[in-house]
Coordinates of C-alpha atoms in Angstrom, one line a residue:
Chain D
X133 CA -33.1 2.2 -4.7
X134 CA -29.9 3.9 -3.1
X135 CA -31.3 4.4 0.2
X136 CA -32.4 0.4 0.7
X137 CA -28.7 -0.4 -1.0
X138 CA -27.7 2.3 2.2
X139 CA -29.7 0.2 4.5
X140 CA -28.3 -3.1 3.2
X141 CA -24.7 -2.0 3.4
X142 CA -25.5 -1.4 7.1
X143 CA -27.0 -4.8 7.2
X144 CA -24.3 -6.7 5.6
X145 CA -21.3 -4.4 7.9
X146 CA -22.8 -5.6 10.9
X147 CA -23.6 -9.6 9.9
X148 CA -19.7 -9.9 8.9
X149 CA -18.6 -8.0 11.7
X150 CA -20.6 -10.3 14.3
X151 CA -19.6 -13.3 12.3
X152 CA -15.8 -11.9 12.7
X153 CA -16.5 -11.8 16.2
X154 CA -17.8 -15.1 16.9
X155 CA -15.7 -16.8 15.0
X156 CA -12.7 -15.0 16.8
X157 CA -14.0 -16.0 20.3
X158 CA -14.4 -19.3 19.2
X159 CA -11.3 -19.6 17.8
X160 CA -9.3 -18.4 20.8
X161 CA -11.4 -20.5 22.9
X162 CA -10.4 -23.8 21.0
X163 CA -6.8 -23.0 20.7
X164 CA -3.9 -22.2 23.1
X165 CA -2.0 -19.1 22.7
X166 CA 1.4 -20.6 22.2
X167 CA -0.4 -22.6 19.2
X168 CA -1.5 -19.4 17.7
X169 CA 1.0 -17.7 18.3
X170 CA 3.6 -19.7 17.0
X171 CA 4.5 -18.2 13.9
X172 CA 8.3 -17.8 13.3
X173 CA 10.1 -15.1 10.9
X174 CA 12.6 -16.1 8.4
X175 CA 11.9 -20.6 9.4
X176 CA 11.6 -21.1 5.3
X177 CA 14.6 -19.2 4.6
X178 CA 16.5 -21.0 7.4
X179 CA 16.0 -24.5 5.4
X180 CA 16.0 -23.4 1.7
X181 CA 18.3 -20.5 2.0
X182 CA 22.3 -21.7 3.4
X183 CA 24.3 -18.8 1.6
X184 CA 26.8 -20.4 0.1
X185 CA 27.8 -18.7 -3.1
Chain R
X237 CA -6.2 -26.7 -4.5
X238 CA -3.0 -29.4 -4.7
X239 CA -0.6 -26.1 -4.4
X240 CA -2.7 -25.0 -1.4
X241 CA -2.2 -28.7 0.4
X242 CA 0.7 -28.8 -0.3
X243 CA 2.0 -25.5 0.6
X244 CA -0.2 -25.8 3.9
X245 CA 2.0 -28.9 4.5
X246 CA 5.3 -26.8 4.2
X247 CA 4.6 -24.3 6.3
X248 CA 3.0 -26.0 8.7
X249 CA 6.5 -26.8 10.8
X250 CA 6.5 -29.4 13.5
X251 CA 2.9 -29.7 13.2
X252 CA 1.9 -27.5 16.0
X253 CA 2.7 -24.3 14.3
X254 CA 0.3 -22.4 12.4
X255 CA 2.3 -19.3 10.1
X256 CA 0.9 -17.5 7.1
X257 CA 0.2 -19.6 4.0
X258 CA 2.6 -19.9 0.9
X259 CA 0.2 -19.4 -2.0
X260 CA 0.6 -16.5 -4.1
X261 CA 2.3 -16.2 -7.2
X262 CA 3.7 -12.8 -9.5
X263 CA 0.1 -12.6 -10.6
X264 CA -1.1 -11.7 -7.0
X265 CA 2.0 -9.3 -6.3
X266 CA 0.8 -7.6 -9.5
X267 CA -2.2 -7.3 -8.2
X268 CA -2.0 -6.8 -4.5
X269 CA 0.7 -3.4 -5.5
X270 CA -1.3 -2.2 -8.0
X271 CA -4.4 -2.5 -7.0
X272 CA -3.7 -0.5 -4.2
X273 CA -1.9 2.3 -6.5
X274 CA -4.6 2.3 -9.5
X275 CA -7.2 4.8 -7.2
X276 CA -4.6 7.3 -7.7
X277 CA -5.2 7.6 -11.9
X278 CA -8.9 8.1 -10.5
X279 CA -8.4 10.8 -8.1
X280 CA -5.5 12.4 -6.5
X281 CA -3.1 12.9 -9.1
X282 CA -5.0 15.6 -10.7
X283 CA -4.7 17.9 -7.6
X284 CA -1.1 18.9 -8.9
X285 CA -2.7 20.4 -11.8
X286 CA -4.3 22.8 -9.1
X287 CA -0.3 23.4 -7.5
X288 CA 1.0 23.9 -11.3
X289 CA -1.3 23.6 -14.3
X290 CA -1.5 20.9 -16.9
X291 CA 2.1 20.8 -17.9
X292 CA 3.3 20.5 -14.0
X293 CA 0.8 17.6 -13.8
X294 CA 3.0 15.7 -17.0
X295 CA 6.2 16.7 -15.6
X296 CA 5.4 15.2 -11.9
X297 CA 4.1 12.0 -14.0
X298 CA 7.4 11.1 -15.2
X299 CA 9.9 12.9 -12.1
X300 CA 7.6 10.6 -9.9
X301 CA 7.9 8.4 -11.9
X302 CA 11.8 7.7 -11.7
X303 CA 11.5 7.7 -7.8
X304 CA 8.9 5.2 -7.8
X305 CA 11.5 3.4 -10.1
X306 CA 14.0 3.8 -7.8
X307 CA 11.8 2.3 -5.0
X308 CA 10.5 -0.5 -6.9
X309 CA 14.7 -1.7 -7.7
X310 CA 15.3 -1.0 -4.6
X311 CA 12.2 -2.8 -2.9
X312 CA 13.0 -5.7 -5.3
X313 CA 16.5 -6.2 -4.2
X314 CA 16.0 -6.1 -1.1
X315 CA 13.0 -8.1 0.3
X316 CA 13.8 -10.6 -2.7
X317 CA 16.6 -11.4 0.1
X318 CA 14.5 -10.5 3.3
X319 CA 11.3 -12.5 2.3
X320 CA 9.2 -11.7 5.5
X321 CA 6.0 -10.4 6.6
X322 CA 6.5 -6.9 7.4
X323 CA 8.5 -5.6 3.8
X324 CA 10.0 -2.6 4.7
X325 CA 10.0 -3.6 8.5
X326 CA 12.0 -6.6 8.4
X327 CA 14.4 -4.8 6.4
X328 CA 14.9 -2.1 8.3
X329 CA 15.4 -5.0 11.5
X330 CA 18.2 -6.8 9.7
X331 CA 20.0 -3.5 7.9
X332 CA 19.7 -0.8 10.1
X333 CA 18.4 -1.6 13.8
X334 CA 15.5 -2.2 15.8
X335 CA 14.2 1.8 16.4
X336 CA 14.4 2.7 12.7
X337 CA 12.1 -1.2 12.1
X338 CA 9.8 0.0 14.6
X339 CA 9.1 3.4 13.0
X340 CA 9.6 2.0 9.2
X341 CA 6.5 -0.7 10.9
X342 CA 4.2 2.7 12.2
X343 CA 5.0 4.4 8.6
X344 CA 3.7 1.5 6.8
X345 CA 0.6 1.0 9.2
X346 CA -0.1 4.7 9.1
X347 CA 0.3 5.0 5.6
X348 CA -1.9 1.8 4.3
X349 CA -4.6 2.5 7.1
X350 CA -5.4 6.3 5.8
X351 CA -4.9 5.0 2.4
X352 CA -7.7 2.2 3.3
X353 CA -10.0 5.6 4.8
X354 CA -9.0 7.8 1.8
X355 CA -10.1 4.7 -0.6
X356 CA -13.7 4.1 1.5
X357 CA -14.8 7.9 1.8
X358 CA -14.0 7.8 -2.0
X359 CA -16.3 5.1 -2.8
X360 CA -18.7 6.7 -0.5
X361 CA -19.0 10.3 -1.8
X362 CA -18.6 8.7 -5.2
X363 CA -21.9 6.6 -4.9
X364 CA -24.0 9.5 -3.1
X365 CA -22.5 11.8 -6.2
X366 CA -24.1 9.2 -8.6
X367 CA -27.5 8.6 -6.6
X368 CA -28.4 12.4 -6.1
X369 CA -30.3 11.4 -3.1
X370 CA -31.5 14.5 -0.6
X371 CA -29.9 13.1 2.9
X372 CA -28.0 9.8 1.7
X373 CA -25.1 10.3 3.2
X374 CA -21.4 8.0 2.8
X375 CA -21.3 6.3 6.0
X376 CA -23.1 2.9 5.6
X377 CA -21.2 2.6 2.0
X378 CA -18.0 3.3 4.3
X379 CA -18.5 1.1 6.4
X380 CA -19.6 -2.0 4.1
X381 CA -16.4 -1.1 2.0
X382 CA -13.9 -1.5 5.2
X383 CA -16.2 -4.4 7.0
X384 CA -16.2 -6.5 4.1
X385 CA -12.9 -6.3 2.9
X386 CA -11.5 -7.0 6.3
X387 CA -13.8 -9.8 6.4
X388 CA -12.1 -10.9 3.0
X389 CA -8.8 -10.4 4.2
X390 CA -10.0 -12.5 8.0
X391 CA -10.8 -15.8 5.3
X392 CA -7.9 -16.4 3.2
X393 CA -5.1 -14.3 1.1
X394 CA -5.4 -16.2 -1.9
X395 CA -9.4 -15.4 -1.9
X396 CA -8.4 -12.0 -1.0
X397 CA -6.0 -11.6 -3.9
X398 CA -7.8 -13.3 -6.3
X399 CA -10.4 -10.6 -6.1
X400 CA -8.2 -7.7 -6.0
X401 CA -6.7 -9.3 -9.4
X402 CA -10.1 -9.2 -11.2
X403 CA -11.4 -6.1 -9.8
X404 CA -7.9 -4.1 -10.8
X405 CA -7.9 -5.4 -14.2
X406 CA -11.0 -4.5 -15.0
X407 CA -10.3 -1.0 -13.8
X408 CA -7.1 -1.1 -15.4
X409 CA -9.3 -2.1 -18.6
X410 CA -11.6 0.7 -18.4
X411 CA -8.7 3.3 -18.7
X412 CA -7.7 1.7 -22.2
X413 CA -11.3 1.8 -23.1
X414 CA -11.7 5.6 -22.9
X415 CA -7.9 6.3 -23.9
X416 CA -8.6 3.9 -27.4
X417 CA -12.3 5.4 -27.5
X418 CA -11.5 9.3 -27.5
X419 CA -9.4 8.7 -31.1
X420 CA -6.0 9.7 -29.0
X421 CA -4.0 9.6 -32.9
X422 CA -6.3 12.5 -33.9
X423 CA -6.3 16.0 -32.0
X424 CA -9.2 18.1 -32.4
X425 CA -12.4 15.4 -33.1
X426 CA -12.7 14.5 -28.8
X427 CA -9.3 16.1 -27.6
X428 CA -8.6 19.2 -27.4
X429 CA -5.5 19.5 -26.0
X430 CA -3.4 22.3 -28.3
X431 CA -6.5 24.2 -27.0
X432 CA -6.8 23.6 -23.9
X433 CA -2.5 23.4 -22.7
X434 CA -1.0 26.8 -24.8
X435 CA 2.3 28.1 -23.3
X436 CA 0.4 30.7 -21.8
X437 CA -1.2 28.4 -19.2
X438 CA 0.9 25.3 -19.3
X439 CA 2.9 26.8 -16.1
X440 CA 0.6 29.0 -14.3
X441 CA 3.1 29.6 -11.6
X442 CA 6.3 29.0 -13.2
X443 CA 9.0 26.3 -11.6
X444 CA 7.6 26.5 -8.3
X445 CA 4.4 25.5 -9.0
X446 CA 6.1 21.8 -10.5
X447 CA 7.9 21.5 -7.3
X448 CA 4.7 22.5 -5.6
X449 CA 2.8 19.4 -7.6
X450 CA 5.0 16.7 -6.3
X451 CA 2.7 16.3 -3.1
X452 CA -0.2 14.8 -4.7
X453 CA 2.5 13.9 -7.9
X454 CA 3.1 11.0 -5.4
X455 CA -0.6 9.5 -6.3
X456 CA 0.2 8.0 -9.6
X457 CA 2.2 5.5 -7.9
X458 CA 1.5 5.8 -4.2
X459 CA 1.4 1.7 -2.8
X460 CA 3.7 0.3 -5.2
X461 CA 6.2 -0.6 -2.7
X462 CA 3.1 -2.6 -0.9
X463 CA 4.0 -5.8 -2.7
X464 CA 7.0 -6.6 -0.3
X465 CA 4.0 -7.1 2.6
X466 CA 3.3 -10.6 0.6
X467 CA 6.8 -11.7 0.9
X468 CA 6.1 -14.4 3.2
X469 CA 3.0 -15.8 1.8
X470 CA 4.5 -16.1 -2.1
X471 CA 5.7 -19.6 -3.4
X472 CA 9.1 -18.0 -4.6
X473 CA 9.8 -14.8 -3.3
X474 CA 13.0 -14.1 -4.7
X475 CA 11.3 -14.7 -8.6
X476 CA 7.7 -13.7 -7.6
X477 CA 8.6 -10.1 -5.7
X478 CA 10.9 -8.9 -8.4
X479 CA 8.2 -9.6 -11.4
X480 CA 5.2 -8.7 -9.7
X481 CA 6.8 -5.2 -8.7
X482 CA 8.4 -4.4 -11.8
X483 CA 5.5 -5.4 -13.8
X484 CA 3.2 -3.5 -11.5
X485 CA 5.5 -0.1 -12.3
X486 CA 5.6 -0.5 -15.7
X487 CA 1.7 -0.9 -15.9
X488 CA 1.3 1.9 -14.2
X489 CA 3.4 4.2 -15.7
X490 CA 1.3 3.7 -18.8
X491 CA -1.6 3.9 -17.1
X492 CA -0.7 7.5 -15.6
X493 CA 0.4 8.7 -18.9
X494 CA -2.8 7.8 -20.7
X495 CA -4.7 9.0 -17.9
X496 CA -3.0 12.5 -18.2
X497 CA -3.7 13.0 -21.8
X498 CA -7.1 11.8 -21.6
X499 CA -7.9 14.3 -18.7
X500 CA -5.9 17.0 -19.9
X501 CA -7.2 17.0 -23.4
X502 CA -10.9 17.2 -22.5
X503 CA -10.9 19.4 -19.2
X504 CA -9.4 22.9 -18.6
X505 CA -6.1 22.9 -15.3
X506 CA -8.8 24.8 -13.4
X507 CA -11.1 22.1 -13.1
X508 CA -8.7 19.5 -13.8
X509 CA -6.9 20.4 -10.4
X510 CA -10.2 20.8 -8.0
X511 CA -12.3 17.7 -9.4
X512 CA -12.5 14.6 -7.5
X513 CA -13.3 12.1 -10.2
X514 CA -11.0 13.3 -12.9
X515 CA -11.8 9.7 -15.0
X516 CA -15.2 9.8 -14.5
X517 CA -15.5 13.3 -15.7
X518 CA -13.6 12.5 -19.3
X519 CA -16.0 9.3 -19.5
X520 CA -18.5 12.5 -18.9
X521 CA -17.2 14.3 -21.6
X522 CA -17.1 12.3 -24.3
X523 CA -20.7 12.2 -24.4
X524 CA -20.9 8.5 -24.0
X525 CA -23.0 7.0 -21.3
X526 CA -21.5 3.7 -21.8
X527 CA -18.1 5.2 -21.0
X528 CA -19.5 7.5 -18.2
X529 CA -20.7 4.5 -16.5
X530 CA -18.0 1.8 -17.1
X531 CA -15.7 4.9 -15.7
X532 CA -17.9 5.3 -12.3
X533 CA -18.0 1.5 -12.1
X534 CA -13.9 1.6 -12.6
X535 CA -13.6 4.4 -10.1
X536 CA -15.2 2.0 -7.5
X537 CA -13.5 -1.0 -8.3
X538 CA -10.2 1.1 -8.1
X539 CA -11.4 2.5 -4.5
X540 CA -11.7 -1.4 -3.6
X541 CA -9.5 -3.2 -4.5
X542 CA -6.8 -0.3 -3.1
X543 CA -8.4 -0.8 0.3
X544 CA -8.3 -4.2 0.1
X545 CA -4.5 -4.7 -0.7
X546 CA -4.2 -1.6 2.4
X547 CA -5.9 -4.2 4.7
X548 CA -3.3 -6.7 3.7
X549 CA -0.6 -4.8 3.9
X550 CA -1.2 -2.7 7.3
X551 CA -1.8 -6.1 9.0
X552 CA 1.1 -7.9 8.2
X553 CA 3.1 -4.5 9.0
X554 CA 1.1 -4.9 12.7
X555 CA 1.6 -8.6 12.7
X556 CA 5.4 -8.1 12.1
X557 CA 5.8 -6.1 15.3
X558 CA 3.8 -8.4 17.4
X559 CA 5.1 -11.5 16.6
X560 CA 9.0 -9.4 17.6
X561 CA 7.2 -8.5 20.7
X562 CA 8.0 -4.6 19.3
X563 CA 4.4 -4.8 20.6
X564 CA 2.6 -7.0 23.2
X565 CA 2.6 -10.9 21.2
X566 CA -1.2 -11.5 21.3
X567 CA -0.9 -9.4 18.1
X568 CA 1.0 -12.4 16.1
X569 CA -2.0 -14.6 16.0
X570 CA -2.7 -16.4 13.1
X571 CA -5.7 -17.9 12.6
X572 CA -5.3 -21.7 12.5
X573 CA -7.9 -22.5 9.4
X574 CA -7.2 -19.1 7.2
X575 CA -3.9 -18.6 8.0
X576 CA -4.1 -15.1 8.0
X577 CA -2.8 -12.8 11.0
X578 CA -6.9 -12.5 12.3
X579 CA -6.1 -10.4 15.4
X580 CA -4.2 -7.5 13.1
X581 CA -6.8 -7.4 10.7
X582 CA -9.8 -7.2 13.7
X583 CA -7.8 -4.7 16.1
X584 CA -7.1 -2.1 12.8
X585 CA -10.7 -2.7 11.5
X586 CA -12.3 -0.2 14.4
X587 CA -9.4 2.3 13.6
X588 CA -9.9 2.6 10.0
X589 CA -13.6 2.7 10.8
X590 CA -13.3 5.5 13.1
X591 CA -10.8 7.6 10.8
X592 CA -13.4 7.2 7.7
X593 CA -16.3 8.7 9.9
X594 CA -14.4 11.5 11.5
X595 CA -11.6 12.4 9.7
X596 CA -11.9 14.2 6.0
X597 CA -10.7 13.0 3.1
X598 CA -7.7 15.3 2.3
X599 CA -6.3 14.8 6.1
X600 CA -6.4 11.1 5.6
X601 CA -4.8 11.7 2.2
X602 CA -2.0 14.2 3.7
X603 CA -1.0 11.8 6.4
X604 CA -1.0 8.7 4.4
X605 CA 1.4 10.8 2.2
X606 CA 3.9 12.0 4.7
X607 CA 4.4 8.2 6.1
X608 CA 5.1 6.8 2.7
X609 CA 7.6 10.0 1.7
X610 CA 9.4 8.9 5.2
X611 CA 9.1 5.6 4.3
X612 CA 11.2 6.1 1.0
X613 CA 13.8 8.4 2.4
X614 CA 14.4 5.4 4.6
X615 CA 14.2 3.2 1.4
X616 CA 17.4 5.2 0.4
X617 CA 19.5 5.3 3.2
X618 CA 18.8 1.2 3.5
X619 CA 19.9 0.4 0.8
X620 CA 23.3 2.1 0.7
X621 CA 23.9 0.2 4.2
X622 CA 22.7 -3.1 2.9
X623 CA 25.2 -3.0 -0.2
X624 CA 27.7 -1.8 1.5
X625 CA 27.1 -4.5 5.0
X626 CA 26.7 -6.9 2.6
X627 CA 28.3 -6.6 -1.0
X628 CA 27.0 -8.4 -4.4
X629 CA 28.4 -11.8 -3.8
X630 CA 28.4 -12.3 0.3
X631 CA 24.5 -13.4 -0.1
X632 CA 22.0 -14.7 -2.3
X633 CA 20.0 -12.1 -3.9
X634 CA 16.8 -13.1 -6.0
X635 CA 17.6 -9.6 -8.0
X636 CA 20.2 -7.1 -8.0
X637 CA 19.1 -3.3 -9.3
X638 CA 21.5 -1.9 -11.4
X639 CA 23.1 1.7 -11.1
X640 CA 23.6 1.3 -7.8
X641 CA 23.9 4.2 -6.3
X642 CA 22.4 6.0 -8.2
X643 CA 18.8 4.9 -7.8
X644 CA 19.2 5.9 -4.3
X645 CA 20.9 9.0 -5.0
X646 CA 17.7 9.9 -6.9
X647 CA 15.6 8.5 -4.4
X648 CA 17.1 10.1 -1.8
X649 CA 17.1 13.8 -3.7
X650 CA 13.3 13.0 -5.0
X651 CA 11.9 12.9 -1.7
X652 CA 13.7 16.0 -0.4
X653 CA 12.1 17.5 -3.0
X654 CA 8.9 16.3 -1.9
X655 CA 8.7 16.8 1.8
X656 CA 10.0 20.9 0.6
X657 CA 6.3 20.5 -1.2
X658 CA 3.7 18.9 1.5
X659 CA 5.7 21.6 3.6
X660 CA 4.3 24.3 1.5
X661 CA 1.4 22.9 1.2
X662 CA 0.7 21.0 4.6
X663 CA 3.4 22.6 6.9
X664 CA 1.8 21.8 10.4
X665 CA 0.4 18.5 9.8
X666 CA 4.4 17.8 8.6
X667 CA 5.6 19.3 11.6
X668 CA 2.7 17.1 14.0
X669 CA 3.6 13.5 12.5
X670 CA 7.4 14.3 13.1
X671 CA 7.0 14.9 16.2
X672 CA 4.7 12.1 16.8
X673 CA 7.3 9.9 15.4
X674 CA 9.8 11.3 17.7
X675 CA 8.2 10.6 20.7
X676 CA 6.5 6.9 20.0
X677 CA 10.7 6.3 19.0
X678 CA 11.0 7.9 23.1
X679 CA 8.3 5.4 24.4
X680 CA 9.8 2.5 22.2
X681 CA 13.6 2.9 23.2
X682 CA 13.2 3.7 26.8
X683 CA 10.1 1.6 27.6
X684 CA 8.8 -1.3 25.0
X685 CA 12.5 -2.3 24.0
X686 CA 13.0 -4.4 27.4
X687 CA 9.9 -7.0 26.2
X688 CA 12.1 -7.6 23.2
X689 CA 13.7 -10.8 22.8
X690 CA 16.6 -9.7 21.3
X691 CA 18.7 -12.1 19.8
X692 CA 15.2 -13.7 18.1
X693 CA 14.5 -10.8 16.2
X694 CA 17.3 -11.4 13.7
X695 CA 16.4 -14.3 11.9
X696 CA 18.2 -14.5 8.1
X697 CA 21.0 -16.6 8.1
X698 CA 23.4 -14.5 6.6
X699 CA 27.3 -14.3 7.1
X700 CA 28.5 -11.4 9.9
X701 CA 28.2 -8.2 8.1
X702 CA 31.4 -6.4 6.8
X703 CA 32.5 -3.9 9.3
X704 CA 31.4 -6.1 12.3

């Protein structure tokens, strides 16, 4: 039993790690880089957050 | 799924933006910092017995204890204020300067990563320890523990946290369990621990061997400070960060003190301080196969669910210095359906990967201890120069710690302590990560700095500080 759950933890690594894989290409194919990588520090604290005690 | 609309909504600015999703509450801070600390009640703290004996083990429980206290007020304060991806990173940015943010970021990457290896060779020698098997060996268990989790983490934080919520409480559970099964009132029916802890072996070498037993003393609560990482994907940062973290210490702190009795009632500081399933082997010892299988189910789950919150948190760290351009941008990606920094989590998947197949598991353990000791000597020295840039009533604070300064006074004195210990015990690996420090700080000031965008790095919108 422990060496097919060996062999179906080998299995199971590389079926996510392809589907990681694919789904990274695809999703730097379908999007522009100034899309992704648009994320800004601190933009909700610059609207909820003025300061003013 | 309203919240997660509507959160998507709110941090989706302009519409062509994608940033990290607002959707955790206290319940996954809880989770996320101690899930990745619990591991440590099932192996690691019980090496200080080895430095000390029993008593040393006890004494380390509560001296690490009050630093980890310290850290968590301190942590609390601050990112409660600077609620950003990063914790400790962003902090360091806006308090103290850009070199100590970029070495705070490498502490926290380095220390999450070789926790996340530590947690997955555990798992692995753990099952092939159970299964008995001639010529099963860890790596395919090590490699489905970091591959799935990172595969968790790639989909969603909310599905990531969820998990690590369930799978921590049960092995939060399962430490009650045996603590409430082995009749802890009564000495002498399961527990034997006037026996077994006489003044004649309580300190086996004296005061030195205490100080000695802070080095793997640090396990109880090693990760705590992890629950800043979420700071930018929690709905209320400065209510959420505060509870989660406090809540998280005082859980544990219970949880290391009945683990200590348990263990050192039923096993002898000899084996105590060499086992590597210390839980496992009181569930063993009680003569219960229900308990000595909830306890090897635990000491998985524990192993898990601290890798998986390491994931999270090393990621975000990485993320953090992309998106500043502290390394090249294509690091800052976020993916646009999971909103979760994909790239991070894929480049530091192969790392981990190739640390847990090479490396052993006291190495990863050593190194993933001297980044977090630096890490909290930092924690000190940041918040003196935050209250004192920016005293109690120039900002808003979602929490203020009280005793300041003492906590970092303790802090401060607590880790000094420590790094005297991993240099008795690890001297040269001490030596080898300071230097290595030293001279990424080289490469960073004289070469990487001139990518930075400088003046879009600081982004709270505080008043100047005082001084300036």
């Amino acid at each position: 039993m422990w060496v097919a759950l060996s062999y179906a933890c080998w299995g199971i690594s590389i079926v996510l790690a392809l589907w990681m894989l694919y789904d990274w290409f695809k999703v730097d194919t379908n999007y522009s880089e100034d899309v992704l990588t648009s994320s800004r520090e601190g933009e909700l604290e610059a609207v909820s957050e003025k300061h003013r005690i | 799924m309203t919240v997660a609309l509507e959160n998507t909504t709110t941090t989706t600015i302009h519409g062509d933006r994608v940033s990290l999703l607002r959707v955790l509450g206290p319940a996954h801070v809880w989770a996320l910092g101690v899930g990745i600390v619990l591991v440590g009640e099932f192996t690691g703290w019980n090496f200080s017995a080895d430095k000390g004996g029993a008593l040393a083990a006890l004494i380390v429980c509560w001296v690490v204890g009050l630093l980890y206290t310290s850290v968590a007020m301190i942590d609390s304060e601050v990112t409660s204020t600077v609620a950003a991806a990063g914790g400790q990173y962003a902090q360091a940015k806006h308090i103290v300067g850009p070199l100590m943010a970029f070495n705070v970021a490498l502490f926290l990457v380095f220390a999450y990563t070789m926790l996340e290896v530590s947690d997955a060779i555990l798992l692995g020698d753990t099952i092939v320890a159970k299964a008995g098997v001639e010529g099963l060996t860890h790596n395919s268990f090590i490699a489905a523990t970091i591959v799935v989790l990172a595969w968790l983490n790639y989909r969603g934080v909310l599905m990531t946290l969820n998990v690590n919520f369930v799978i921590t409480a049960i092995a939060y559970v399962s430490i009650v369990i045996l603590f409430f099964s082995v009749s802890p009132w009564t000495q002498g029916a399961v527990l034997k621990l006037n026996e077994l802890v006489t003044p004649g072996n309580a300190l086996p070498y004296g005061w030195i061997g205490v100080i000695a037993a802070f080095q793997f003393g640090i396990w109880y609560y090693l990760g705590i400070e992890g629950t800043t990482q979420a700071a930018e994907e929690v709905r209320s940062p400065a209510r959420s960060l505060p509870y989660g973290t406090m809540a998280g210490m005082i859980t544990l702190l219970i949880a290391a003190a009945m683990t200590w009795y348990v263990c050192a009632s039923l096993m002898p500081w000899e084996y105590l301080g060499i086992t590597y399933y210390p839980l496992w082997d009181a569930g063993k010892l009680t003569g219960s196969p229900l308990l000595e299988n909830l306890l090897f189910i635990a000491t998985l789950l524990a192993a898990l669910a601290s890798a998986n919150g390491c994931i999270n948190d090393a990621a975000r760290a990485w993320f953090s210095l992309g998106r500043d351009r502290y390394l090249p941008s294509w690091f800052s990606a976020v993916h646009p359906k999971y909103r979760t920094p994909y790239r991070s989590i894929l480049f530091l998947l192969p790392i981990a990967l190739a640390f847990a197949f090479i490396a052993d598991l006291n190495q990863a353990i050593t190194f993933s201890i001297l980044s977090g000791v630096l890490q909290y000597t930092f924690m000190s020295i940041n918040i003196m120069m935050f209250r004192k840039k920016w005293p109690l009533g120039s900002i808003r604070r979602g929490y203020t710690h009280p005793f300041h300064p003492l906590p970092a006074i303790v802090l401060f004195c607590l880790c000094v302590v420590t790094f005297f210990a991993i240099f008795l015990g690890f001297g040269s690996q001490l030596i080898a990560m300071v230097a290595f420090y030293f001279l990424i700080s080289l490469w960073f000031h004289f070469y990487r700095y001139k990518f930075v965008r400088r003046g879009d790095q600081f982004t709270m919108p505080w008043p100047k500080p005082q001084g300036y």
